């Protein structure tokens, strides 16, 4: 019985079942860390490990929606702003996981801000401000005009044509 249990857990030939089991444990840890951030960013949502028809965990996640009796749905059903917040929570969770072993000093976010309403944008920027206050550098890549007012130092890239650009560093107020 013991050997059969091990075979069922690890797999008989190549260890694929065990590898997936270990990856699901890592995914659960990532989800736990992301949910800690998501509680502040968008308390309506939480993440959970997806399950198959037999109730066994899979190597993917679902989004639980508190406004709909904790119904679970795939992340592909989220709006642009919701997707941005869940992605930000996952990125911050991944950063927390990695920073347990490696010091991470910078976080760069490329776009997504244009899909946010003003309230959600404020929530996201407040979160990034708190990360920066904790000593990390936060870089935002965005084309949203109103966002520039919130950023103290900007690196502006201006096209000159024929593949050339100029780069300027501007401090807020200049």
Short mmCIF file of C-alpha atoms in Angstrom, two decimals:
data_model
loop_
_atom_site.label_atom_id
_atom_site.label_comp_id
_atom_site.label_asym_id
_atom_site.label_seq_id
_atom_site.Cartn_x
_atom_site.Cartn_y
_atom_site.Cartn_z
CA UNK A 1 0.00 0.00 0.00
CA UNK A 2 2.86 2.38 0.82
CA UNK A 3 4.56 1.73 -2.53
CA UNK A 4 1.28 2.18 -4.38
CA UNK A 5 0.66 5.48 -2.60
CA UNK A 6 4.14 6.68 -3.61
CA UNK A 7 3.57 5.58 -7.20
CA UNK A 8 0.27 7.43 -7.24
CA UNK A 9 1.87 10.60 -5.89
CA UNK A 10 5.19 10.58 -7.74
CA UNK A 11 4.33 8.59 -10.85
CA UNK A 12 5.79 5.34 -11.97
CA UNK A 13 8.08 6.33 -14.83
CA UNK A 14 9.32 9.87 -15.12
CA UNK A 15 8.17 11.76 -12.03
CA UNK A 16 5.81 14.06 -13.97
CA UNK A 17 3.09 13.71 -11.32
CA UNK A 18 5.52 14.65 -8.56
CA UNK A 19 6.84 17.61 -10.57
CA UNK A 20 3.31 18.88 -11.08
CA UNK A 21 2.53 18.33 -7.38
CA UNK A 22 5.57 20.44 -6.40
CA UNK A 23 4.63 23.15 -8.91
CA UNK A 24 1.10 23.29 -7.50
CA UNK A 25 2.57 23.82 -4.01
CA UNK A 26 4.63 26.72 -5.40
CA UNK A 27 1.56 28.09 -7.18
CA UNK A 28 -0.39 27.98 -3.92
CA UNK A 29 2.35 29.94 -2.16
CA UNK A 30 2.33 32.52 -4.97
CA UNK A 31 -1.46 32.78 -4.76
CA UNK A 32 -1.29 33.29 -0.98
CA UNK A 33 1.17 36.17 -1.42
CA UNK A 34 -0.83 37.65 -4.31
CA UNK A 35 -4.04 37.45 -2.29
CA UNK A 36 -2.39 39.46 0.49
CA UNK A 37 -1.85 42.28 -2.05
CA UNK A 38 -5.20 41.76 -3.73
CA UNK A 39 -7.02 42.28 -0.41
CA UNK A 40 -5.78 45.86 -0.55
CA UNK A 41 -5.92 46.43 -4.32
CA UNK A 42 -9.30 44.86 -5.04
CA UNK A 43 -10.86 43.16 -2.00
CA UNK A 44 -13.71 41.90 -4.17
CA UNK A 45 -11.37 39.31 -5.72
CA UNK A 46 -9.16 36.51 -4.48
CA UNK A 47 -7.27 33.81 -6.30
CA UNK A 48 -7.49 30.09 -5.81
CA UNK A 49 -5.85 27.03 -7.35
CA UNK A 50 -8.10 25.61 -10.10
CA UNK A 51 -9.44 22.10 -9.69
CA UNK A 52 -10.35 19.45 -12.24
CA UNK A 53 -13.69 17.63 -12.47
CA UNK A 54 -12.56 15.21 -9.75
CA UNK A 55 -11.65 18.07 -7.41
CA UNK A 56 -7.90 17.59 -7.76
CA UNK A 57 -5.72 20.72 -7.96
CA UNK A 58 -4.48 21.79 -11.39
CA UNK A 59 -1.55 23.95 -12.37
CA UNK A 60 -3.68 27.05 -13.00
CA UNK A 61 -5.76 29.45 -10.98
CA UNK A 62 -9.27 30.84 -10.80
CA UNK A 63 -10.59 34.19 -9.61
CA UNK A 64 -13.10 34.14 -6.76
CA UNK A 65 -15.59 37.03 -6.86
CA UNK A 66 -17.03 38.06 -3.47
CA UNK A 67 -19.74 40.15 -5.16
CA UNK A 68 -21.16 36.97 -6.71
CA UNK A 69 -21.29 34.61 -3.72
CA UNK A 70 -17.59 33.68 -4.11
CA UNK A 71 -18.23 32.24 -7.57
CA UNK A 72 -15.02 31.13 -9.25
CA UNK A 73 -14.26 32.08 -12.83
CA UNK A 74 -11.29 31.95 -15.15
CA UNK A 75 -9.05 35.02 -15.26
CA UNK A 76 -9.88 35.46 -18.96
CA UNK A 77 -13.33 36.76 -17.93
CA UNK A 78 -11.91 39.80 -16.11
CA UNK A 79 -12.16 43.29 -17.56
CA UNK A 80 -9.03 45.21 -18.52
CA UNK A 81 -8.85 47.05 -15.18
CA UNK A 82 -9.54 43.89 -13.19
CA UNK A 83 -6.89 42.01 -15.16
CA UNK A 84 -4.39 44.79 -14.43
CA UNK A 85 -5.03 44.61 -10.67
CA UNK A 86 -4.84 40.81 -10.55
CA UNK A 87 -1.65 40.91 -12.65
CA UNK A 88 -0.16 43.53 -10.35
CA UNK A 89 -1.04 41.43 -7.30
CA UNK A 90 0.59 38.37 -8.93
CA UNK A 91 3.70 40.38 -9.86
CA UNK A 92 4.00 41.68 -6.30
CA UNK A 93 3.42 38.18 -4.95
CA UNK A 94 6.11 36.80 -7.25
CA UNK A 95 8.42 39.58 -6.12
CA UNK A 96 7.76 38.61 -2.49
CA UNK A 97 8.50 34.97 -3.25
CA UNK A 98 11.73 35.79 -5.05
CA UNK A 99 12.86 38.34 -2.47
CA UNK A 100 12.98 35.64 0.21
CA UNK A 101 16.16 34.41 -1.47
CA UNK A 102 17.24 37.31 -3.69
CA UNK A 103 17.12 41.02 -2.97
CA UNK A 104 14.85 42.74 -5.49
CA UNK A 105 15.27 46.50 -5.55
CA UNK A 106 13.33 47.50 -8.68
CA UNK A 107 9.89 46.87 -10.12
CA UNK A 108 8.99 47.95 -13.65
CA UNK A 109 5.44 48.00 -14.93
CA UNK A 110 4.75 48.41 -18.62
CA UNK A 111 1.37 49.87 -19.50
CA UNK A 112 -2.07 48.73 -18.41
CA UNK A 113 -2.82 52.06 -16.76
CA UNK A 114 -5.01 53.21 -19.67
CA UNK A 115 -7.51 50.43 -18.88
CA UNK A 116 -8.13 51.70 -15.33
CA UNK A 117 -10.91 53.99 -14.16
CA UNK A 118 -9.79 56.92 -11.98
CA UNK A 119 -10.54 55.17 -8.66
CA UNK A 120 -8.71 51.98 -9.64
CA UNK A 121 -5.80 54.01 -11.02
CA UNK A 122 -5.53 55.81 -7.68
CA UNK A 123 -5.53 52.47 -5.82
CA UNK A 124 -2.80 51.07 -8.09
CA UNK A 125 -0.65 54.20 -7.78
CA UNK A 126 -1.05 54.28 -3.98
CA UNK A 127 0.13 50.67 -3.86
CA UNK A 128 3.15 51.51 -6.00
CA UNK A 129 3.85 54.57 -3.81
CA UNK A 130 3.90 52.35 -0.72
CA UNK A 131 6.28 49.93 -2.44
CA UNK A 132 8.56 52.83 -3.31
CA UNK A 133 8.35 54.15 0.27
CA UNK A 134 9.54 50.74 1.45
CA UNK A 135 12.79 51.29 -0.43
CA UNK A 136 12.20 49.78 -3.86
CA UNK A 137 12.54 51.66 -7.09
CA UNK A 138 9.34 51.61 -9.13
CA UNK A 139 9.44 52.30 -12.84
CA UNK A 140 6.31 52.88 -14.88
CA UNK A 141 6.15 52.79 -18.65
CA UNK A 142 2.99 54.56 -19.73
CA UNK A 143 1.37 56.82 -22.29
CA UNK A 144 -1.43 57.98 -19.96
CA UNK A 145 -1.21 61.80 -19.84
CA UNK A 146 -2.52 62.30 -16.26
CA UNK A 147 -0.05 59.80 -14.88
CA UNK A 148 2.92 62.10 -15.50
CA UNK A 149 1.70 64.50 -12.80
CA UNK A 150 2.10 61.78 -10.13
CA UNK A 151 5.64 60.79 -11.08
CA UNK A 152 8.51 62.78 -9.54
CA UNK A 153 11.23 61.88 -12.03
CA UNK A 154 10.52 61.02 -15.64
CA UNK A 155 12.64 59.63 -18.41
CA UNK A 156 11.15 60.97 -21.64
CA UNK A 157 11.97 59.44 -25.01
CA UNK A 158 11.31 61.69 -28.01
CA UNK A 159 11.38 60.31 -31.54
CA UNK A 160 13.61 62.20 -33.92
CA UNK A 161 12.80 60.15 -37.02
CA UNK A 162 14.77 57.61 -39.04
CA UNK A 163 15.15 55.36 -36.01
CA UNK A 164 16.75 58.00 -33.79
CA UNK A 165 15.46 59.25 -30.43
CA UNK A 166 16.57 61.60 -27.70
CA UNK A 167 16.29 60.86 -24.01
CA UNK A 168 15.63 63.48 -21.36
CA UNK A 169 15.39 63.16 -17.59
CA UNK A 170 12.85 65.58 -16.15
CA UNK A 171 12.25 66.21 -12.46
CA UNK A 172 8.69 67.12 -11.44
CA UNK A 173 8.25 70.88 -11.62
CA UNK A 174 10.72 71.48 -14.46
#
